[in-house]
JSON list of C-alpha atoms in Angstrom, two decimals:
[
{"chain": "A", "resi": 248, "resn": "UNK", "atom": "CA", "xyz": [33.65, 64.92, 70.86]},
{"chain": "A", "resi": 249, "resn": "UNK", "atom": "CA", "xyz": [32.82, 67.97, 72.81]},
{"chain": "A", "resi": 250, "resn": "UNK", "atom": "CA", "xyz": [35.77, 69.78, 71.95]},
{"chain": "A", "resi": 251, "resn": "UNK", "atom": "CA", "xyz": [34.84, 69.96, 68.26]},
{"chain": "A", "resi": 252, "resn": "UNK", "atom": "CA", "xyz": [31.74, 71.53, 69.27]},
{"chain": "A", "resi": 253, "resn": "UNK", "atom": "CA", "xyz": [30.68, 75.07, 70.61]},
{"chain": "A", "resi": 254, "resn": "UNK", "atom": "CA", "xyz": [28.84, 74.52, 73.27]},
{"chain": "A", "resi": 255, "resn": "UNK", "atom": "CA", "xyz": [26.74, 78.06, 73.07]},
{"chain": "A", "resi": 256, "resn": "UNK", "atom": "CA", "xyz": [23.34, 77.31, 71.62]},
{"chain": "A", "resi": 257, "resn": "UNK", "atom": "CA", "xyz": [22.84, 81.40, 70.68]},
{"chain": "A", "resi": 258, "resn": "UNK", "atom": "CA", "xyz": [26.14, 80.84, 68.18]},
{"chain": "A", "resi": 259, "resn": "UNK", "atom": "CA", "xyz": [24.64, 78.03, 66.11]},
{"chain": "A", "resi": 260, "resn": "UNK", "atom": "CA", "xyz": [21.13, 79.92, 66.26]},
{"chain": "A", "resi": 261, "resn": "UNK", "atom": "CA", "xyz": [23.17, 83.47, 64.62]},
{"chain": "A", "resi": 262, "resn": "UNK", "atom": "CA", "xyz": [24.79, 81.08, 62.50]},
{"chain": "A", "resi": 263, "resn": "UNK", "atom": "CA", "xyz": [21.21, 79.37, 61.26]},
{"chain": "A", "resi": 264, "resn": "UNK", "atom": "CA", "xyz": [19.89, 83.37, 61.35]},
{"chain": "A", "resi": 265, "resn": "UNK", "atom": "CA", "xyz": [23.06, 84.47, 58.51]},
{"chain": "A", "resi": 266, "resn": "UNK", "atom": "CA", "xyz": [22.91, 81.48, 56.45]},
{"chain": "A", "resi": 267, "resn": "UNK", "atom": "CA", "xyz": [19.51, 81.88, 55.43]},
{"chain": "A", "resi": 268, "resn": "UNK", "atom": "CA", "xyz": [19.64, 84.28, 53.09]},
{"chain": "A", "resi": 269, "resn": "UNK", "atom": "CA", "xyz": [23.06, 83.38, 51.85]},
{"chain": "A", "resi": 270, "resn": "UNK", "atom": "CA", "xyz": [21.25, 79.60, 51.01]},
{"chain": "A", "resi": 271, "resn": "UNK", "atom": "CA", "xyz": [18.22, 81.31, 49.76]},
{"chain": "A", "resi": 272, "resn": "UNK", "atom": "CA", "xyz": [20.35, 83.31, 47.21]},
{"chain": "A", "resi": 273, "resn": "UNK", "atom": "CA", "xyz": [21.98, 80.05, 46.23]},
{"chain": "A", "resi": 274, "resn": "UNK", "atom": "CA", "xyz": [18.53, 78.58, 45.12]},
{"chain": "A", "resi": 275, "resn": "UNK", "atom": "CA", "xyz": [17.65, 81.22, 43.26]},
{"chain": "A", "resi": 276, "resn": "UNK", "atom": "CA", "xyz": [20.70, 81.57, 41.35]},
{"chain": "A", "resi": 277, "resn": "UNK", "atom": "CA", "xyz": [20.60, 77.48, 40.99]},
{"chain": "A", "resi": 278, "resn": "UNK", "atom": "CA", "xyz": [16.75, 78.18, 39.56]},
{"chain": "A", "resi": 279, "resn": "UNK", "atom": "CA", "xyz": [17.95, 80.93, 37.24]},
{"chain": "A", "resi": 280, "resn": "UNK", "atom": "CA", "xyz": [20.17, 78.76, 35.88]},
{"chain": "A", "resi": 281, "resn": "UNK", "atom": "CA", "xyz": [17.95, 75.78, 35.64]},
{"chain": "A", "resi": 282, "resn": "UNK", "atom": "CA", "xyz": [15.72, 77.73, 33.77]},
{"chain": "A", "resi": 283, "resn": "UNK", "atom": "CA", "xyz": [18.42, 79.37, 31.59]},
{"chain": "A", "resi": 284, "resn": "UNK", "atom": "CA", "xyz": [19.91, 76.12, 30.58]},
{"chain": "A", "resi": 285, "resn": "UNK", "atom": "CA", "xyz": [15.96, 74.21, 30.17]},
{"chain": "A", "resi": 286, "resn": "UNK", "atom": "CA", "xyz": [15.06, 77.35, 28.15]},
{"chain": "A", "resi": 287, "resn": "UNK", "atom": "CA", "xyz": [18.12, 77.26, 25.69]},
{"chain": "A", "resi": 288, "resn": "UNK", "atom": "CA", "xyz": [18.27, 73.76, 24.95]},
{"chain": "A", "resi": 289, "resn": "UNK", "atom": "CA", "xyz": [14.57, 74.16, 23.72]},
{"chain": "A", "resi": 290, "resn": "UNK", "atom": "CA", "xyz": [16.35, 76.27, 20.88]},
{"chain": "A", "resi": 291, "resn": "UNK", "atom": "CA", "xyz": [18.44, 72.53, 20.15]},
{"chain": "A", "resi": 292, "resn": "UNK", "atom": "CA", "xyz": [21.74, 71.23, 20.30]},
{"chain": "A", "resi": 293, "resn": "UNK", "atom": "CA", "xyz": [23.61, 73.80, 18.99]},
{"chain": "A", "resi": 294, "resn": "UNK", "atom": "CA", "xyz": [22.67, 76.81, 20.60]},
{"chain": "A", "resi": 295, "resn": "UNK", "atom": "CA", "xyz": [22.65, 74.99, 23.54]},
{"chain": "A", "resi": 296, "resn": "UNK", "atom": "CA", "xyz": [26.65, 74.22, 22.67]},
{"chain": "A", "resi": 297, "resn": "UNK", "atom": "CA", "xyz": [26.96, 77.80, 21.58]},
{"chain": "A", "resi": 298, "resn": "UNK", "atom": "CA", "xyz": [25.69, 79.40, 24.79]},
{"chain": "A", "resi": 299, "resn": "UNK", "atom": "CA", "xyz": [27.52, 77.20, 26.77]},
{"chain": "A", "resi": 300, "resn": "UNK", "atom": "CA", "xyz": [30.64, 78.01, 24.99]},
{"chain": "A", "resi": 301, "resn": "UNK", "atom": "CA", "xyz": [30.28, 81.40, 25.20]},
{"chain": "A", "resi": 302, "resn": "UNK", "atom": "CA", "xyz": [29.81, 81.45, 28.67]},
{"chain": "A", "resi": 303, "resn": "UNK", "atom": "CA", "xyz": [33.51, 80.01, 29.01]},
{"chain": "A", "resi": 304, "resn": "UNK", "atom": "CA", "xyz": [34.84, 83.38, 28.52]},
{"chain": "A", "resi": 305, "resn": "UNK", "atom": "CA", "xyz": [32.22, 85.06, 30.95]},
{"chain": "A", "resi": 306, "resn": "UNK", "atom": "CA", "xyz": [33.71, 82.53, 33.65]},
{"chain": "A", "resi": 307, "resn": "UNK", "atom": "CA", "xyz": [36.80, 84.04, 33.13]},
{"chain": "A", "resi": 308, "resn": "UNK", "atom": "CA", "xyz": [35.66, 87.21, 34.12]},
{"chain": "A", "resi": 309, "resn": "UNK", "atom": "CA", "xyz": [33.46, 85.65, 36.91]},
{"chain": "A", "resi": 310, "resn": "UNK", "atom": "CA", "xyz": [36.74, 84.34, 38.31]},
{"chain": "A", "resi": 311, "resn": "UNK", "atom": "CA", "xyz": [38.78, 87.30, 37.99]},
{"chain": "A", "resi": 312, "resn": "UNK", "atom": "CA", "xyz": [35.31, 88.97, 39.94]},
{"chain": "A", "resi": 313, "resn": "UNK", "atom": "CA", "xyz": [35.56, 86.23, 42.44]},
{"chain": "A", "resi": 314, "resn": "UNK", "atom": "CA", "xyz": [39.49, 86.97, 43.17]},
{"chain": "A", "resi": 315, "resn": "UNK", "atom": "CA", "xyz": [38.98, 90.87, 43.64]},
{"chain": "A", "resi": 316, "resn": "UNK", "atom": "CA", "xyz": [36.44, 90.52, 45.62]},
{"chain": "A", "resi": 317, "resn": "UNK", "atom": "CA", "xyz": [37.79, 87.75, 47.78]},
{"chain": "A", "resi": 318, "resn": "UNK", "atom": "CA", "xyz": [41.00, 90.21, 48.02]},
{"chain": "A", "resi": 319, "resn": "UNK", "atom": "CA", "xyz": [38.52, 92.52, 49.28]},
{"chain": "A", "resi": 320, "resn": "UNK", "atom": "CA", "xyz": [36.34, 91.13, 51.60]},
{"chain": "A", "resi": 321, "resn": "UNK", "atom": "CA", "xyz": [39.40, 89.70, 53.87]},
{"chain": "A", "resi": 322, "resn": "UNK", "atom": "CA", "xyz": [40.50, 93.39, 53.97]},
{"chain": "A", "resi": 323, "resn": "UNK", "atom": "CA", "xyz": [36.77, 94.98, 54.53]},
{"chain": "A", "resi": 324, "resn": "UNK", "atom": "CA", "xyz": [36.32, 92.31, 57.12]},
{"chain": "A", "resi": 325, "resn": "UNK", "atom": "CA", "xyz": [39.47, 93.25, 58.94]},
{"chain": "A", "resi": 326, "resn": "UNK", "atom": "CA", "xyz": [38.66, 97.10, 58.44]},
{"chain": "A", "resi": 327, "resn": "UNK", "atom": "CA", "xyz": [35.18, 96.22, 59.87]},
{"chain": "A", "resi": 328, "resn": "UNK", "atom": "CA", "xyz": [36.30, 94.38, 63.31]},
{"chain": "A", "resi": 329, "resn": "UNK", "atom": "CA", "xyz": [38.77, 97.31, 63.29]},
{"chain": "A", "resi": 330, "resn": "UNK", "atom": "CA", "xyz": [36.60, 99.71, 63.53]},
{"chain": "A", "resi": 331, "resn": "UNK", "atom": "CA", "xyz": [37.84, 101.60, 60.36]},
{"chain": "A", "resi": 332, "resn": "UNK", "atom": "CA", "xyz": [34.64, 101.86, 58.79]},
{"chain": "A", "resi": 333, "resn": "UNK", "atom": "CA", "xyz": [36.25, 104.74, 56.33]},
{"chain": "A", "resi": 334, "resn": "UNK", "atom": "CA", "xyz": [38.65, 102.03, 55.05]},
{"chain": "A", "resi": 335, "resn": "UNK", "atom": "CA", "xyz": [36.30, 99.79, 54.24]},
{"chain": "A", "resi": 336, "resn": "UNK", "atom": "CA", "xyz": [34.40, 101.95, 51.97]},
{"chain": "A", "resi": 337, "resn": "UNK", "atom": "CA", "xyz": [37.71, 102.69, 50.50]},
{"chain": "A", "resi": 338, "resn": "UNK", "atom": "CA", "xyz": [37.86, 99.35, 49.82]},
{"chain": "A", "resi": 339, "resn": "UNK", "atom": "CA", "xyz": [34.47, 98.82, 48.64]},
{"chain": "A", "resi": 340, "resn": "UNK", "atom": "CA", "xyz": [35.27, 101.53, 46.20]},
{"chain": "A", "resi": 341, "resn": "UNK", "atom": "CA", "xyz": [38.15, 100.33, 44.99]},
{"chain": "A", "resi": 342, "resn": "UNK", "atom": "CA", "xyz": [36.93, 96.85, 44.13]},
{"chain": "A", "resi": 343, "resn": "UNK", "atom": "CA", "xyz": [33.64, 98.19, 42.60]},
{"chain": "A", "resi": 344, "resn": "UNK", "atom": "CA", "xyz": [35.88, 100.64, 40.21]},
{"chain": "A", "resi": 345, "resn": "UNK", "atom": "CA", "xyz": [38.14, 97.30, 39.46]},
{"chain": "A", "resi": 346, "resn": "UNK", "atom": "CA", "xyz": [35.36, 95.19, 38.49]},
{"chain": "A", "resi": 347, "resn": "UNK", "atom": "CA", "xyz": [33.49, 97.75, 36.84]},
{"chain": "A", "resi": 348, "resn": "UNK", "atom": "CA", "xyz": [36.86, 99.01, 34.37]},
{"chain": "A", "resi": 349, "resn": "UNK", "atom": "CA", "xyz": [37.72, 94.97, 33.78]},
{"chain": "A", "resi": 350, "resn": "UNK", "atom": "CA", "xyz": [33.88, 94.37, 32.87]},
{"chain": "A", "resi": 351, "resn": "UNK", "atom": "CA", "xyz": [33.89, 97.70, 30.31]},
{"chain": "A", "resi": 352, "resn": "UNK", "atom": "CA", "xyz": [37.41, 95.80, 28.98]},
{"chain": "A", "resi": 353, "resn": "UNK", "atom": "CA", "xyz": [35.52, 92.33, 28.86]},
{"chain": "A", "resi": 354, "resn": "UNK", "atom": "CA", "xyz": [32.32, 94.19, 27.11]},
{"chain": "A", "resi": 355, "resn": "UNK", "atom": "CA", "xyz": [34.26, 95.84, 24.62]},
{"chain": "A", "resi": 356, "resn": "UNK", "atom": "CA", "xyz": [36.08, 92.92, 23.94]},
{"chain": "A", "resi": 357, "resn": "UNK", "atom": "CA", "xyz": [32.80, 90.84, 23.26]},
{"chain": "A", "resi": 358, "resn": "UNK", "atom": "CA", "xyz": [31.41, 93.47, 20.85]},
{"chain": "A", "resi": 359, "resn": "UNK", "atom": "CA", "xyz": [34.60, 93.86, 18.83]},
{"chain": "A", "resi": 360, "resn": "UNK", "atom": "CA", "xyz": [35.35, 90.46, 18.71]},
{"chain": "A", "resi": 361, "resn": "UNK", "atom": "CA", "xyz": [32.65, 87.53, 19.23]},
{"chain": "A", "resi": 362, "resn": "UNK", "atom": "CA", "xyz": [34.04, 85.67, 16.55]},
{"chain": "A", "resi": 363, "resn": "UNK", "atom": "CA", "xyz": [37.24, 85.36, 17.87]},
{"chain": "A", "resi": 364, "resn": "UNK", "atom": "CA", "xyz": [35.85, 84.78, 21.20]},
{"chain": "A", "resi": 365, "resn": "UNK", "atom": "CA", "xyz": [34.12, 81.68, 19.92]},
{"chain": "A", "resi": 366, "resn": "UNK", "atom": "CA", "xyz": [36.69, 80.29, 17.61]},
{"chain": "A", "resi": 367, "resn": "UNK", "atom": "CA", "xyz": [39.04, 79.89, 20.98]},
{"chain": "A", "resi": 368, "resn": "UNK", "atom": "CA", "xyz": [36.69, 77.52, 21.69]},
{"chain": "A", "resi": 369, "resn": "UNK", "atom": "CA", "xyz": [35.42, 75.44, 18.82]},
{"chain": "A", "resi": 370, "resn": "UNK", "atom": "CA", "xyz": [35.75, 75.65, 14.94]},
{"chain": "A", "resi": 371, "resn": "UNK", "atom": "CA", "xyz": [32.17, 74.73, 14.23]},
{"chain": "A", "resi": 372, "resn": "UNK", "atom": "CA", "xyz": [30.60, 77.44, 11.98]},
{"chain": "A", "resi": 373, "resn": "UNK", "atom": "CA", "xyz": [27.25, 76.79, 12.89]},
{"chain": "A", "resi": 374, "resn": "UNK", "atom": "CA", "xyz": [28.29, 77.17, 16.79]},
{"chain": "A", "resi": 375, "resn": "UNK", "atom": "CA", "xyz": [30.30, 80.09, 16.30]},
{"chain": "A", "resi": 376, "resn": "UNK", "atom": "CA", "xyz": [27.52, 81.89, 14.31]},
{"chain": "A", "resi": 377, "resn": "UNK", "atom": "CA", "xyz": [24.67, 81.39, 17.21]},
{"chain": "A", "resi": 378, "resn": "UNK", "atom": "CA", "xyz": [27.62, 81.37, 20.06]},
{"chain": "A", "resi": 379, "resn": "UNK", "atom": "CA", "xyz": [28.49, 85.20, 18.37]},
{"chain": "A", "resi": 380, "resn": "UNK", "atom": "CA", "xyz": [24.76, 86.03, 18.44]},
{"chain": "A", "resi": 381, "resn": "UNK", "atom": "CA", "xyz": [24.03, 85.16, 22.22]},
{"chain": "A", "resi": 382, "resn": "UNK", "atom": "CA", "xyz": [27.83, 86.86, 22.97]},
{"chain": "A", "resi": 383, "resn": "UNK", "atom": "CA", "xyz": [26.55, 90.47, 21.13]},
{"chain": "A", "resi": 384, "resn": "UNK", "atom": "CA", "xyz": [23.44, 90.14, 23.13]},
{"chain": "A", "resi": 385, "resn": "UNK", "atom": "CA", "xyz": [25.48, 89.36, 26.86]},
{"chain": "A", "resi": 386, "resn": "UNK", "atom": "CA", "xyz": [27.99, 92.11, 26.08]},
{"chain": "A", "resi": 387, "resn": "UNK", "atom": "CA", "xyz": [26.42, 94.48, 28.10]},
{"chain": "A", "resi": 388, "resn": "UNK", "atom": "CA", "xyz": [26.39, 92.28, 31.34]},
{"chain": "A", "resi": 389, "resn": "UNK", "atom": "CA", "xyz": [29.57, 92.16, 32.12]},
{"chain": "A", "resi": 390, "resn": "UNK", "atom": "CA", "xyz": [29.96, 95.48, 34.27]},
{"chain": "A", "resi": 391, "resn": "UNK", "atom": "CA", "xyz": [26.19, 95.04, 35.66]},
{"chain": "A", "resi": 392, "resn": "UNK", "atom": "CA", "xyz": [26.74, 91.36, 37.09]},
{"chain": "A", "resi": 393, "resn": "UNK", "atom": "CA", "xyz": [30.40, 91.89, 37.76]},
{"chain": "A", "resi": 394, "resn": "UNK", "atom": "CA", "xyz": [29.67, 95.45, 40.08]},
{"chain": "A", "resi": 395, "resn": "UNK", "atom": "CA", "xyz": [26.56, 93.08, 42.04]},
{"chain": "A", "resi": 396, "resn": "UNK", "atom": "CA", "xyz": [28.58, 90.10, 42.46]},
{"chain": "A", "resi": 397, "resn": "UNK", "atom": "CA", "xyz": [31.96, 91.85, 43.88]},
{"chain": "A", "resi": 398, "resn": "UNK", "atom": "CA", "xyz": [28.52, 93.97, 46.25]},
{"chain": "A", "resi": 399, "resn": "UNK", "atom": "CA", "xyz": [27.04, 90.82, 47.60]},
{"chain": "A", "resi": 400, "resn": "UNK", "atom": "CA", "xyz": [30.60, 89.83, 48.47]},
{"chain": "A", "resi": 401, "resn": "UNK", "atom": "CA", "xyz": [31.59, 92.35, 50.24]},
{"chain": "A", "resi": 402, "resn": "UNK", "atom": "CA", "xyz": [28.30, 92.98, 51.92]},
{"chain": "A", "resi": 403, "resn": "UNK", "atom": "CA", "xyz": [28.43, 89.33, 53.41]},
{"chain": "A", "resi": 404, "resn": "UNK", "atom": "CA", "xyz": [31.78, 90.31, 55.05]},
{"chain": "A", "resi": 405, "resn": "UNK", "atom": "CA", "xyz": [30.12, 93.35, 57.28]}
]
């Protein structure tokens, strides 16, 4: 049993040290969405549909987030225990300016064409019509959340 173990107290107490923050951010983001989803469903069932159908195409771009800055981080982390401390900001750049162009695409895309957006997922009027109200007013996210997600990513990594 020992040797699936470190035996160095001072590792697991650095561990405990990092993970705080990383589980504290987790709770809050948890909350947010507690509260989010509590606060919608007050509105009844079909917003509460709506919303959660329009956030089907914001996971899209959350994944597409999550893969560039995945992408990233293994290179930043590499650059970091390197030493090259010039090619990680390179790549911090370069993954900010990715996530940032494919949220302005994403954005445009949402205020152009809700409707569409919604029909991909239902053919409900009355869910498209509040689902195309909560998409015009979560347009502008996209390159906010995106840039801050793909930053706490790559800040974990150094």
């Amino acid at each position: 049993m020992s040797r699936f173990f470190v035996k160095d107290k001072q590792f697991y107490q650095q561990v405990l040290r990092l993970s705080w923050p990383i589980a504290l951010q987790q709770v809050i983001n948890l909350g947010v969405n507690l509260a989010d989803q509590i606060m919608v469903g007050s509105f009844g069932e079909n917003m509460l549909s709506a919303v959660s159908l329009a956030n089907n195409f914001y996971f899209i771009y959350n994944i597409l987030c999550l893969g560039i800055g995945g992408g990233a981080c293994v290179l930043s982390a590499q650059y970091w225990g390197a030493g090259k401390k010039n090619l990680v900001k390179e790549v911090f750049t370069l993954s900010i300016r990715l996530t940032a162009i494919i949220g302005l695409i994403f954005g445009v895309f949402t205020i152009l064409f809700p409707q569409f957006i919604m029909s991909l997922y239902t053919n409900d009027p009355l869910i498209i019509a509040e689902g195309v109200k909560y998409l015009e007013v979560t347009a502008f996210i996209f390159i906010i959340h995106g840039t801050a997600f793909t930053t706490v990513q790559l800040l974990r990594t150094i």
